[in-house]
Amino acid sequence: MTTQRLTKKGQATRDRIVEAAARLMIEQGVARTTIEDIQAAAGVSPSQLYHYFPGKDALVSAVIDQQTAQVLEIQHSGLGSLDTIDSLTKWRDLMVGSLTEMQCAGGCPLGSLASDLSESDPVARVQLAGAFAQWEGLIRDGLVQMQQRGELAADADPADLAVAMLAAVQGGLLLSQVRRDPAPLRIAVDTMIDHLHALTR
C-alpha cells in the first residue's frame, strides 16, 4: 500500500506500527522480533497490521526507510552548512552531544540494522547500502565546498575522504556504545579532522 493513499488516521496507524517495529528490531534484533511482538507494541490487530504490511519483509523495509530519514535529518543539520574546518568541529560536537544525551546506548540505528541484516537479507543490505551512500554524499558534498573555498587541499579526494570519515564515525559510534563513553567517537572524528588540516597545510 502506498502511503499517498492513506487517510490521516491511516497514516498515523501505519507510523505507529513502523515506530514499534523499529524500536523492537533495533533493541532485540530483527530475527527475534515477531509480527506478534510488533502487533502488541503498536496496539493493533492482525488485520490492521496486514492491511499496511503484507509481511515482515515489508516492515523491515519500512523500518530502514524510517531510520534512514531520521539519521539523515540529524546529520543534515550538522552537514548542511559544512564548508569549513570549524563547521566539521561543530558537526563533531553535535554527534558527541547527542550520543552523550543517550548515555552512549543504542549506537547508530543504521549500523545496528546493517550488522543484523547484511548477511541474511540481500534486499535489506542493498537498501542499507543506499542509506549509507546518502550519508556519505552529505559528507562528500561538504568537503567539495571546503575545497572550493580553499579550506581543503586542491589535490585531496573528497570522495575517498568522505568514505574514511563515515568509517571513522561508524567505528567511533560502535566503540562508544560498547564502552558507554563518547570519547571513541570524538577521537575518531578529531583524527580525521586533523588529517584534513595536515592535507591542507
mmCIF file with all atom_site columns, C-alpha atoms in Angstrom:
data_model
loop_
_atom_site.group_PDB
_atom_site.id
_atom_site.type_symbol
_atom_site.label_atom_id
_atom_site.label_alt_id
_atom_site.label_comp_id
_atom_site.label_asym_id
_atom_site.label_entity_id
_atom_site.label_seq_id
_atom_site.pdbx_PDB_ins_code
_atom_site.Cartn_x
_atom_site.Cartn_y
_atom_site.Cartn_z
_atom_site.occupancy
_atom_site.B_iso_or_equiv
_atom_site.pdbx_formal_charge
_atom_site.auth_seq_id
_atom_site.auth_comp_id
_atom_site.auth_asym_id
_atom_site.auth_atom_id
_atom_site.pdbx_PDB_model_num
ATOM 1   C CA . MET A 1 1   ? 0.000  0.000   0.000  1.00 0.00 ? 1   MET A CA 1
ATOM 2   C CA . THR A 1 2   ? 1.326  3.410   -0.902 1.00 0.00 ? 2   THR A CA 1
ATOM 3   C CA . THR A 1 3   ? 1.370  5.949   1.902  1.00 0.00 ? 3   THR A CA 1
ATOM 4   C CA . GLN A 1 4   ? -0.001 8.590   -0.511 1.00 0.00 ? 4   GLN A CA 1
ATOM 5   C CA . ARG A 1 5   ? -3.416 6.905   -0.460 1.00 0.00 ? 5   ARG A CA 1
ATOM 6   C CA . LEU A 1 6   ? -3.734 6.756   3.306  1.00 0.00 ? 6   LEU A CA 1
ATOM 7   C CA . THR A 1 7   ? -6.095 8.880   5.331  1.00 0.00 ? 7   THR A CA 1
ATOM 8   C CA . LYS A 1 8   ? -4.665 10.937  8.174  1.00 0.00 ? 8   LYS A CA 1
ATOM 9   C CA . LYS A 1 9   ? -5.823 8.279   10.644 1.00 0.00 ? 9   LYS A CA 1
ATOM 10  C CA . GLY A 1 10  ? -4.437 5.510   8.456  1.00 0.00 ? 10  GLY A CA 1
ATOM 11  C CA . GLN A 1 11  ? -1.073 7.241   8.179  1.00 0.00 ? 11  GLN A CA 1
ATOM 12  C CA . ALA A 1 12  ? -0.936 7.631   11.960 1.00 0.00 ? 12  ALA A CA 1
ATOM 13  C CA . THR A 1 13  ? -1.658 3.918   12.419 1.00 0.00 ? 13  THR A CA 1
ATOM 14  C CA . ARG A 1 14  ? 0.987  2.953   9.872  1.00 0.00 ? 14  ARG A CA 1
ATOM 15  C CA . ASP A 1 15  ? 3.535  5.262   11.507 1.00 0.00 ? 15  ASP A CA 1
ATOM 16  C CA . ARG A 1 16  ? 2.765  3.738   14.908 1.00 0.00 ? 16  ARG A CA 1
ATOM 17  C CA . ILE A 1 17  ? 3.388  0.245   13.543 1.00 0.00 ? 17  ILE A CA 1
ATOM 18  C CA . VAL A 1 18  ? 6.691  1.270   11.956 1.00 0.00 ? 18  VAL A CA 1
ATOM 19  C CA . GLU A 1 19  ? 7.857  3.050   15.117 1.00 0.00 ? 19  GLU A CA 1
ATOM 20  C CA . ALA A 1 20  ? 7.056  -0.003  17.232 1.00 0.00 ? 20  ALA A CA 1
ATOM 21  C CA . ALA A 1 21  ? 8.801  -2.298  14.743 1.00 0.00 ? 21  ALA A CA 1
ATOM 22  C CA . ALA A 1 22  ? 11.881 -0.058  14.629 1.00 0.00 ? 22  ALA A CA 1
ATOM 23  C CA . ARG A 1 23  ? 12.185 0.078   18.401 1.00 0.00 ? 23  ARG A CA 1
ATOM 24  C CA . LEU A 1 24  ? 11.904 -3.697  18.759 1.00 0.00 ? 24  LEU A CA 1
ATOM 25  C CA . MET A 1 25  ? 14.147 -4.583  15.823 1.00 0.00 ? 25  MET A CA 1
ATOM 26  C CA . ILE A 1 26  ? 16.933 -2.283  16.988 1.00 0.00 ? 26  ILE A CA 1
ATOM 27  C CA . GLU A 1 27  ? 16.630 -3.299  20.649 1.00 0.00 ? 27  GLU A CA 1
ATOM 28  C CA . GLN A 1 28  ? 16.324 -7.063  20.265 1.00 0.00 ? 28  GLN A CA 1
ATOM 29  C CA . GLY A 1 29  ? 17.314 -7.779  16.662 1.00 0.00 ? 29  GLY A CA 1
ATOM 30  C CA . VAL A 1 30  ? 15.243 -8.369  13.546 1.00 0.00 ? 30  VAL A CA 1
ATOM 31  C CA . ALA A 1 31  ? 15.222 -12.179 13.781 1.00 0.00 ? 31  ALA A CA 1
ATOM 32  C CA . ARG A 1 32  ? 13.967 -12.145 17.380 1.00 0.00 ? 32  ARG A CA 1
ATOM 33  C CA . THR A 1 33  ? 11.215 -9.644  16.624 1.00 0.00 ? 33  THR A CA 1
ATOM 34  C CA . THR A 1 34  ? 7.980  -11.345 15.637 1.00 0.00 ? 34  THR A CA 1
ATOM 35  C CA . ILE A 1 35  ? 4.914  -9.938  13.936 1.00 0.00 ? 35  ILE A CA 1
ATOM 36  C CA . GLU A 1 36  ? 3.034  -10.663 17.176 1.00 0.00 ? 36  GLU A CA 1
ATOM 37  C CA . ASP A 1 37  ? 5.570  -8.596  19.143 1.00 0.00 ? 37  ASP A CA 1
ATOM 38  C CA . ILE A 1 38  ? 5.067  -5.656  16.794 1.00 0.00 ? 38  ILE A CA 1
ATOM 39  C CA . GLN A 1 39  ? 1.294  -6.022  16.931 1.00 0.00 ? 39  GLN A CA 1
ATOM 40  C CA . ALA A 1 40  ? 1.309  -5.895  20.729 1.00 0.00 ? 40  ALA A CA 1
ATOM 41  C CA . ALA A 1 41  ? 3.760  -2.983  20.901 1.00 0.00 ? 41  ALA A CA 1
ATOM 42  C CA . ALA A 1 42  ? 1.797  -0.941  18.360 1.00 0.00 ? 42  ALA A CA 1
ATOM 43  C CA . GLY A 1 43  ? -1.585 -1.846  19.852 1.00 0.00 ? 43  GLY A CA 1
ATOM 44  C CA . VAL A 1 44  ? -3.070 -3.055  16.564 1.00 0.00 ? 44  VAL A CA 1
ATOM 45  C CA . SER A 1 45  ? -4.933 -6.154  15.467 1.00 0.00 ? 45  SER A CA 1
ATOM 46  C CA . PRO A 1 46  ? -3.520 -8.673  12.970 1.00 0.00 ? 46  PRO A CA 1
ATOM 47  C CA . SER A 1 47  ? -5.887 -7.408  10.284 1.00 0.00 ? 47  SER A CA 1
ATOM 48  C CA . GLN A 1 48  ? -4.758 -3.809  10.856 1.00 0.00 ? 48  GLN A CA 1
ATOM 49  C CA . LEU A 1 49  ? -1.090 -4.719  10.601 1.00 0.00 ? 49  LEU A CA 1
ATOM 50  C CA . TYR A 1 50  ? -1.537 -6.799  7.451  1.00 0.00 ? 50  TYR A CA 1
ATOM 51  C CA . HIS A 1 51  ? -3.645 -4.026  5.928  1.00 0.00 ? 51  HIS A CA 1
ATOM 52  C CA . TYR A 1 52  ? -0.490 -1.883  5.811  1.00 0.00 ? 52  TYR A CA 1
ATOM 53  C CA . PHE A 1 53  ? 2.215  -4.541  5.539  1.00 0.00 ? 53  PHE A CA 1
ATOM 54  C CA . PRO A 1 54  ? 1.879  -7.896  3.744  1.00 0.00 ? 54  PRO A CA 1
ATOM 55  C CA . GLY A 1 55  ? 4.652  -9.436  5.830  1.00 0.00 ? 55  GLY A CA 1
ATOM 56  C CA . LYS A 1 56  ? 7.779  -8.939  7.899  1.00 0.00 ? 56  LYS A CA 1
ATOM 57  C CA . ASP A 1 57  ? 9.976  -8.115  4.893  1.00 0.00 ? 57  ASP A CA 1
ATOM 58  C CA . ALA A 1 58  ? 7.799  -5.098  4.118  1.00 0.00 ? 58  ALA A CA 1
ATOM 59  C CA . LEU A 1 59  ? 8.079  -3.989  7.737  1.00 0.00 ? 59  LEU A CA 1
ATOM 60  C CA . VAL A 1 60  ? 11.864 -4.322  7.674  1.00 0.00 ? 60  VAL A CA 1
ATOM 61  C CA . SER A 1 61  ? 11.985 -2.170  4.549  1.00 0.00 ? 61  SER A CA 1
ATOM 62  C CA . ALA A 1 62  ? 9.749  0.460   6.166  1.00 0.00 ? 62  ALA A CA 1
ATOM 63  C CA . VAL A 1 63  ? 11.924 0.484   9.288  1.00 0.00 ? 63  VAL A CA 1
ATOM 64  C CA . ILE A 1 64  ? 15.066 1.041   7.203  1.00 0.00 ? 64  ILE A CA 1
ATOM 65  C CA . ASP A 1 65  ? 13.358 3.925   5.383  1.00 0.00 ? 65  ASP A CA 1
ATOM 66  C CA . GLN A 1 66  ? 12.225 5.465   8.668  1.00 0.00 ? 66  GLN A CA 1
ATOM 67  C CA . GLN A 1 67  ? 15.617 5.146   10.354 1.00 0.00 ? 67  GLN A CA 1
ATOM 68  C CA . THR A 1 68  ? 17.394 6.476   7.267  1.00 0.00 ? 68  THR A CA 1
ATOM 69  C CA . ALA A 1 69  ? 15.168 9.561   7.272  1.00 0.00 ? 69  ALA A CA 1
ATOM 70  C CA . GLN A 1 70  ? 15.757 10.178  10.985 1.00 0.00 ? 70  GLN A CA 1
ATOM 71  C CA . VAL A 1 71  ? 19.535 9.714   10.848 1.00 0.00 ? 71  VAL A CA 1
ATOM 72  C CA . LEU A 1 72  ? 19.943 11.859  7.735  1.00 0.00 ? 72  LEU A CA 1
ATOM 73  C CA . GLU A 1 73  ? 17.782 14.613  9.209  1.00 0.00 ? 73  GLU A CA 1
ATOM 74  C CA . ILE A 1 74  ? 20.112 14.809  12.212 1.00 0.00 ? 74  ILE A CA 1
ATOM 75  C CA . GLN A 1 75  ? 23.198 14.571  10.024 1.00 0.00 ? 75  GLN A CA 1
ATOM 76  C CA . HIS A 1 76  ? 21.926 17.211  7.631  1.00 0.00 ? 76  HIS A CA 1
ATOM 77  C CA . SER A 1 77  ? 21.542 19.666  10.499 1.00 0.00 ? 77  SER A CA 1
ATOM 78  C CA . GLY A 1 78  ? 25.299 19.369  11.030 1.00 0.00 ? 78  GLY A CA 1
ATOM 79  C CA . LEU A 1 79  ? 26.499 18.718  7.494  1.00 0.00 ? 79  LEU A CA 1
ATOM 80  C CA . GLY A 1 80  ? 24.162 21.004  5.553  1.00 0.00 ? 80  GLY A CA 1
ATOM 81  C CA . SER A 1 81  ? 26.383 24.014  6.234  1.00 0.00 ? 81  SER A CA 1
ATOM 82  C CA . LEU A 1 82  ? 29.682 22.150  6.089  1.00 0.00 ? 82  LEU A CA 1
ATOM 83  C CA . ASP A 1 83  ? 32.196 24.353  4.281  1.00 0.00 ? 83  ASP A CA 1
ATOM 84  C CA . THR A 1 84  ? 34.982 24.975  6.817  1.00 0.00 ? 84  THR A CA 1
ATOM 85  C CA . ILE A 1 85  ? 37.102 23.020  9.286  1.00 0.00 ? 85  ILE A CA 1
ATOM 86  C CA . ASP A 1 86  ? 35.253 24.822  12.088 1.00 0.00 ? 86  ASP A CA 1
ATOM 87  C CA . SER A 1 87  ? 31.929 23.536  10.779 1.00 0.00 ? 87  SER A CA 1
ATOM 88  C CA . LEU A 1 88  ? 33.336 19.986  10.868 1.00 0.00 ? 88  LEU A CA 1
ATOM 89  C CA . THR A 1 89  ? 34.152 20.516  14.539 1.00 0.00 ? 89  THR A CA 1
ATOM 90  C CA . LYS A 1 90  ? 30.600 21.743  15.193 1.00 0.00 ? 90  LYS A CA 1
ATOM 91  C CA . TRP A 1 91  ? 29.257 18.623  13.450 1.00 0.00 ? 91  TRP A CA 1
ATOM 92  C CA . ARG A 1 92  ? 31.502 16.523  15.695 1.00 0.00 ? 92  ARG A CA 1
ATOM 93  C CA . ASP A 1 93  ? 30.138 18.332  18.750 1.00 0.00 ? 93  ASP A CA 1
ATOM 94  C CA . LEU A 1 94  ? 26.564 17.719  17.575 1.00 0.00 ? 94  LEU A CA 1
ATOM 95  C CA . MET A 1 95  ? 27.140 13.964  17.293 1.00 0.00 ? 95  MET A CA 1
ATOM 96  C CA . VAL A 1 96  ? 29.049 13.692  20.572 1.00 0.00 ? 96  VAL A CA 1
ATOM 97  C CA . GLY A 1 97  ? 26.356 15.736  22.321 1.00 0.00 ? 97  GLY A CA 1
ATOM 98  C CA . SER A 1 98  ? 23.564 13.503  21.005 1.00 0.00 ? 98  SER A CA 1
ATOM 99  C CA . LEU A 1 99  ? 25.496 10.399  21.999 1.00 0.00 ? 99  LEU A CA 1
ATOM 100 C CA . THR A 1 100 ? 26.123 11.757  25.478 1.00 0.00 ? 100 THR A CA 1
ATOM 101 C CA . GLU A 1 101 ? 22.428 12.533  25.939 1.00 0.00 ? 101 GLU A CA 1
ATOM 102 C CA . MET A 1 102 ? 21.643 8.892   25.118 1.00 0.00 ? 102 MET A CA 1
ATOM 103 C CA . GLN A 1 103 ? 24.360 7.769   27.586 1.00 0.00 ? 103 GLN A CA 1
ATOM 104 C CA . CYS A 1 104 ? 26.060 6.083   24.610 1.00 0.00 ? 104 CYS A CA 1
ATOM 105 C CA . ALA A 1 105 ? 23.352 3.402   24.446 1.00 0.00 ? 105 ALA A CA 1
ATOM 106 C CA . GLY A 1 106 ? 21.988 2.109   21.155 1.00 0.00 ? 106 GLY A CA 1
ATOM 107 C CA . GLY A 1 107 ? 24.776 3.153   18.831 1.00 0.00 ? 107 GLY A CA 1
ATOM 108 C CA . CYS A 1 108 ? 23.883 4.005   15.249 1.00 0.00 ? 108 CYS A CA 1
ATOM 109 C CA . PRO A 1 109 ? 20.490 2.539   14.257 1.00 0.00 ? 109 PRO A CA 1
ATOM 110 C CA . LEU A 1 110 ? 21.601 2.139   10.644 1.00 0.00 ? 110 LEU A CA 1
ATOM 111 C CA . GLY A 1 111 ? 24.791 0.443   11.802 1.00 0.00 ? 111 GLY A CA 1
ATOM 112 C CA . SER A 1 112 ? 22.794 -1.895  14.036 1.00 0.00 ? 112 SER A CA 1
ATOM 113 C CA . LEU A 1 113 ? 20.442 -2.831  11.214 1.00 0.00 ? 113 LEU A CA 1
ATOM 114 C CA . ALA A 1 114 ? 23.341 -3.305  8.802  1.00 0.00 ? 114 ALA A CA 1
ATOM 115 C CA . SER A 1 115 ? 25.127 -5.614  11.214 1.00 0.00 ? 115 SER A CA 1
ATOM 116 C CA . ASP A 1 116 ? 21.929 -7.578  11.746 1.00 0.00 ? 116 ASP A CA 1
ATOM 117 C CA . LEU A 1 117 ? 20.766 -7.879  8.138  1.00 0.00 ? 117 LEU A CA 1
ATOM 118 C CA . SER A 1 118 ? 23.701 -7.609  5.720  1.00 0.00 ? 118 SER A CA 1
ATOM 119 C CA . GLU A 1 119 ? 24.495 -11.340 5.640  1.00 0.00 ? 119 GLU A CA 1
ATOM 120 C CA . SER A 1 120 ? 20.954 -12.670 5.880  1.00 0.00 ? 120 SER A CA 1
ATOM 121 C CA . ASP A 1 121 ? 18.830 -10.291 3.792  1.00 0.00 ? 121 ASP A CA 1
ATOM 122 C CA . PRO A 1 122 ? 20.301 -9.209  0.439  1.00 0.00 ? 122 PRO A CA 1
ATOM 123 C CA . VAL A 1 123 ? 17.398 -6.870  -0.297 1.00 0.00 ? 123 VAL A CA 1
ATOM 124 C CA . ALA A 1 124 ? 17.811 -5.070  3.033  1.00 0.00 ? 124 ALA A CA 1
ATOM 125 C CA . ARG A 1 125 ? 21.589 -4.939  2.508  1.00 0.00 ? 125 ARG A CA 1
ATOM 126 C CA . VAL A 1 126 ? 21.132 -3.046  -0.764 1.00 0.00 ? 126 VAL A CA 1
ATOM 127 C CA . GLN A 1 127 ? 18.637 -0.687  0.880  1.00 0.00 ? 127 GLN A CA 1
ATOM 128 C CA . LEU A 1 128 ? 21.043 -0.022  3.745  1.00 0.00 ? 128 LEU A CA 1
ATOM 129 C CA . ALA A 1 129 ? 23.927 0.499   1.313  1.00 0.00 ? 129 ALA A CA 1
ATOM 130 C CA . GLY A 1 130 ? 21.816 3.205   -0.297 1.00 0.00 ? 130 GLY A CA 1
ATOM 131 C CA . ALA A 1 131 ? 21.204 4.821   3.094  1.00 0.00 ? 131 ALA A CA 1
ATOM 132 C CA . PHE A 1 132 ? 24.920 4.936   3.868  1.00 0.00 ? 132 PHE A CA 1
ATOM 133 C CA . ALA A 1 133 ? 25.603 6.254   0.363  1.00 0.00 ? 133 ALA A CA 1
ATOM 134 C CA . GLN A 1 134 ? 23.300 9.215   1.099  1.00 0.00 ? 134 GLN A CA 1
ATOM 135 C CA . TRP A 1 135 ? 25.124 9.895   4.364  1.00 0.00 ? 135 TRP A CA 1
ATOM 136 C CA . GLU A 1 136 ? 28.480 9.614   2.615  1.00 0.00 ? 136 GLU A CA 1
ATOM 137 C CA . GLY A 1 137 ? 27.196 12.012  -0.043 1.00 0.00 ? 137 GLY A CA 1
ATOM 138 C CA . LEU A 1 138 ? 26.392 14.661  2.566  1.00 0.00 ? 138 LEU A CA 1
ATOM 139 C CA . ILE A 1 139 ? 29.952 14.480  3.857  1.00 0.00 ? 139 ILE A CA 1
ATOM 140 C CA . ARG A 1 140 ? 31.434 14.471  0.343  1.00 0.00 ? 140 ARG A CA 1
ATOM 141 C CA . ASP A 1 141 ? 29.396 17.496  -0.729 1.00 0.00 ? 141 ASP A CA 1
ATOM 142 C CA . GLY A 1 142 ? 30.606 19.409  2.316  1.00 0.00 ? 142 GLY A CA 1
ATOM 143 C CA . LEU A 1 143 ? 34.222 18.514  1.612  1.00 0.00 ? 143 LEU A CA 1
ATOM 144 C CA . VAL A 1 144 ? 33.815 19.654  -2.000 1.00 0.00 ? 144 VAL A CA 1
ATOM 145 C CA . GLN A 1 145 ? 32.561 23.018  -0.705 1.00 0.00 ? 145 GLN A CA 1
ATOM 146 C CA . MET A 1 146 ? 35.544 23.207  1.629  1.00 0.00 ? 146 MET A CA 1
ATOM 147 C CA . GLN A 1 147 ? 37.870 22.506  -1.287 1.00 0.00 ? 147 GLN A CA 1
ATOM 148 C CA . GLN A 1 148 ? 36.226 25.214  -3.363 1.00 0.00 ? 148 GLN A CA 1
ATOM 149 C CA . ARG A 1 149 ? 36.743 27.694  -0.517 1.00 0.00 ? 149 ARG A CA 1
ATOM 150 C CA . GLY A 1 150 ? 40.398 26.728  -0.153 1.00 0.00 ? 150 GLY A CA 1
ATOM 151 C CA . GLU A 1 151 ? 39.757 25.060  3.227  1.00 0.00 ? 151 GLU A CA 1
ATOM 152 C CA . LEU A 1 152 ? 40.868 21.699  1.832  1.00 0.00 ? 152 LEU A CA 1
ATOM 153 C CA . ALA A 1 153 ? 43.892 20.939  -0.326 1.00 0.00 ? 153 ALA A CA 1
ATOM 154 C CA . ALA A 1 154 ? 43.182 21.095  -4.054 1.00 0.00 ? 154 ALA A CA 1
ATOM 155 C CA . ASP A 1 155 ? 44.678 17.641  -4.627 1.00 0.00 ? 155 ASP A CA 1
ATOM 156 C CA . ALA A 1 156 ? 42.648 15.974  -1.852 1.00 0.00 ? 156 ALA A CA 1
ATOM 157 C CA . ASP A 1 157 ? 39.969 13.476  -2.907 1.00 0.00 ? 157 ASP A CA 1
ATOM 158 C CA . PRO A 1 158 ? 36.627 14.405  -1.272 1.00 0.00 ? 158 PRO A CA 1
ATOM 159 C CA . ALA A 1 159 ? 35.071 11.054  -2.243 1.00 0.00 ? 159 ALA A CA 1
ATOM 160 C CA . ASP A 1 160 ? 37.788 8.982   -0.553 1.00 0.00 ? 160 ASP A CA 1
ATOM 161 C CA . LEU A 1 161 ? 37.865 11.302  2.463  1.00 0.00 ? 161 LEU A CA 1
ATOM 162 C CA . ALA A 1 162 ? 34.081 11.026  2.841  1.00 0.00 ? 162 ALA A CA 1
ATOM 163 C CA . VAL A 1 163 ? 34.340 7.220   2.990  1.00 0.00 ? 163 VAL A CA 1
ATOM 164 C CA . ALA A 1 164 ? 37.120 7.476   5.589  1.00 0.00 ? 164 ALA A CA 1
ATOM 165 C CA . MET A 1 165 ? 35.149 9.997   7.662  1.00 0.00 ? 165 MET A CA 1
ATOM 166 C CA . LEU A 1 166 ? 31.983 7.870   7.627  1.00 0.00 ? 166 LEU A CA 1
ATOM 167 C CA . ALA A 1 167 ? 34.023 4.802   8.580  1.00 0.00 ? 167 ALA A CA 1
ATOM 168 C CA . ALA A 1 168 ? 35.524 6.792   11.473 1.00 0.00 ? 168 ALA A CA 1
ATOM 169 C CA . VAL A 1 169 ? 32.053 7.842   12.624 1.00 0.00 ? 169 VAL A CA 1
ATOM 170 C CA . GLN A 1 170 ? 30.686 4.286   12.470 1.00 0.00 ? 170 GLN A CA 1
ATOM 171 C CA . GLY A 1 171 ? 33.680 2.801   14.268 1.00 0.00 ? 171 GLY A CA 1
ATOM 172 C CA . GLY A 1 172 ? 33.590 5.563   16.854 1.00 0.00 ? 172 GLY A CA 1
ATOM 173 C CA . LEU A 1 173 ? 29.878 5.051   17.480 1.00 0.00 ? 173 LEU A CA 1
ATOM 174 C CA . LEU A 1 174 ? 30.359 1.312   17.940 1.00 0.00 ? 174 LEU A CA 1
ATOM 175 C CA . LEU A 1 175 ? 33.251 1.675   20.388 1.00 0.00 ? 175 LEU A CA 1
ATOM 176 C CA . SER A 1 176 ? 31.379 4.403   22.276 1.00 0.00 ? 176 SER A CA 1
ATOM 177 C CA . GLN A 1 177 ? 28.371 2.086   22.559 1.00 0.00 ? 177 GLN A CA 1
ATOM 178 C CA . VAL A 1 178 ? 30.487 -0.780  23.889 1.00 0.00 ? 178 VAL A CA 1
ATOM 179 C CA . ARG A 1 179 ? 32.447 1.405   26.329 1.00 0.00 ? 179 ARG A CA 1
ATOM 180 C CA . ARG A 1 180 ? 29.499 3.670   27.258 1.00 0.00 ? 180 ARG A CA 1
ATOM 181 C CA . ASP A 1 181 ? 31.864 6.569   26.679 1.00 0.00 ? 181 ASP A CA 1
ATOM 182 C CA . PRO A 1 182 ? 31.644 9.196   23.893 1.00 0.00 ? 182 PRO A CA 1
ATOM 183 C CA . ALA A 1 183 ? 35.438 9.539   23.739 1.00 0.00 ? 183 ALA A CA 1
ATOM 184 C CA . PRO A 1 184 ? 35.996 6.993   20.905 1.00 0.00 ? 184 PRO A CA 1
ATOM 185 C CA . LEU A 1 185 ? 33.640 8.897   18.587 1.00 0.00 ? 185 LEU A CA 1
ATOM 186 C CA . ARG A 1 186 ? 35.268 12.208  19.446 1.00 0.00 ? 186 ARG A CA 1
ATOM 187 C CA . ILE A 1 187 ? 38.786 10.794  18.953 1.00 0.00 ? 187 ILE A CA 1
ATOM 188 C CA . ALA A 1 188 ? 37.915 9.096   15.647 1.00 0.00 ? 188 ALA A CA 1
ATOM 189 C CA . VAL A 1 189 ? 36.375 12.225  14.106 1.00 0.00 ? 189 VAL A CA 1
ATOM 190 C CA . ASP A 1 190 ? 39.070 14.515  15.510 1.00 0.00 ? 190 ASP A CA 1
ATOM 191 C CA . THR A 1 191 ? 41.740 12.290  13.964 1.00 0.00 ? 191 THR A CA 1
ATOM 192 C CA . MET A 1 192 ? 40.082 12.696  10.569 1.00 0.00 ? 192 MET A CA 1
ATOM 193 C CA . ILE A 1 193 ? 39.773 16.466  11.078 1.00 0.00 ? 193 ILE A CA 1
ATOM 194 C CA . ASP A 1 194 ? 43.489 16.621  11.962 1.00 0.00 ? 194 ASP A CA 1
ATOM 195 C CA . HIS A 1 195 ? 44.214 14.673  8.762  1.00 0.00 ? 195 HIS A CA 1
ATOM 196 C CA . LEU A 1 196 ? 42.259 17.239  6.723  1.00 0.00 ? 196 LEU A CA 1
ATOM 197 C CA . HIS A 1 197 ? 44.265 20.020  8.408  1.00 0.00 ? 197 HIS A CA 1
ATOM 198 C CA . ALA A 1 198 ? 47.503 18.247  7.548  1.00 0.00 ? 198 ALA A CA 1
ATOM 199 C CA . LEU A 1 199 ? 46.492 17.797  3.902  1.00 0.00 ? 199 LEU A CA 1
ATOM 200 C CA . THR A 1 200 ? 45.708 21.487  3.595  1.00 0.00 ? 200 THR A CA 1
ATOM 201 C CA . ARG A 1 201 ? 48.899 22.620  5.305  1.00 0.00 ? 201 ARG A CA 1
#
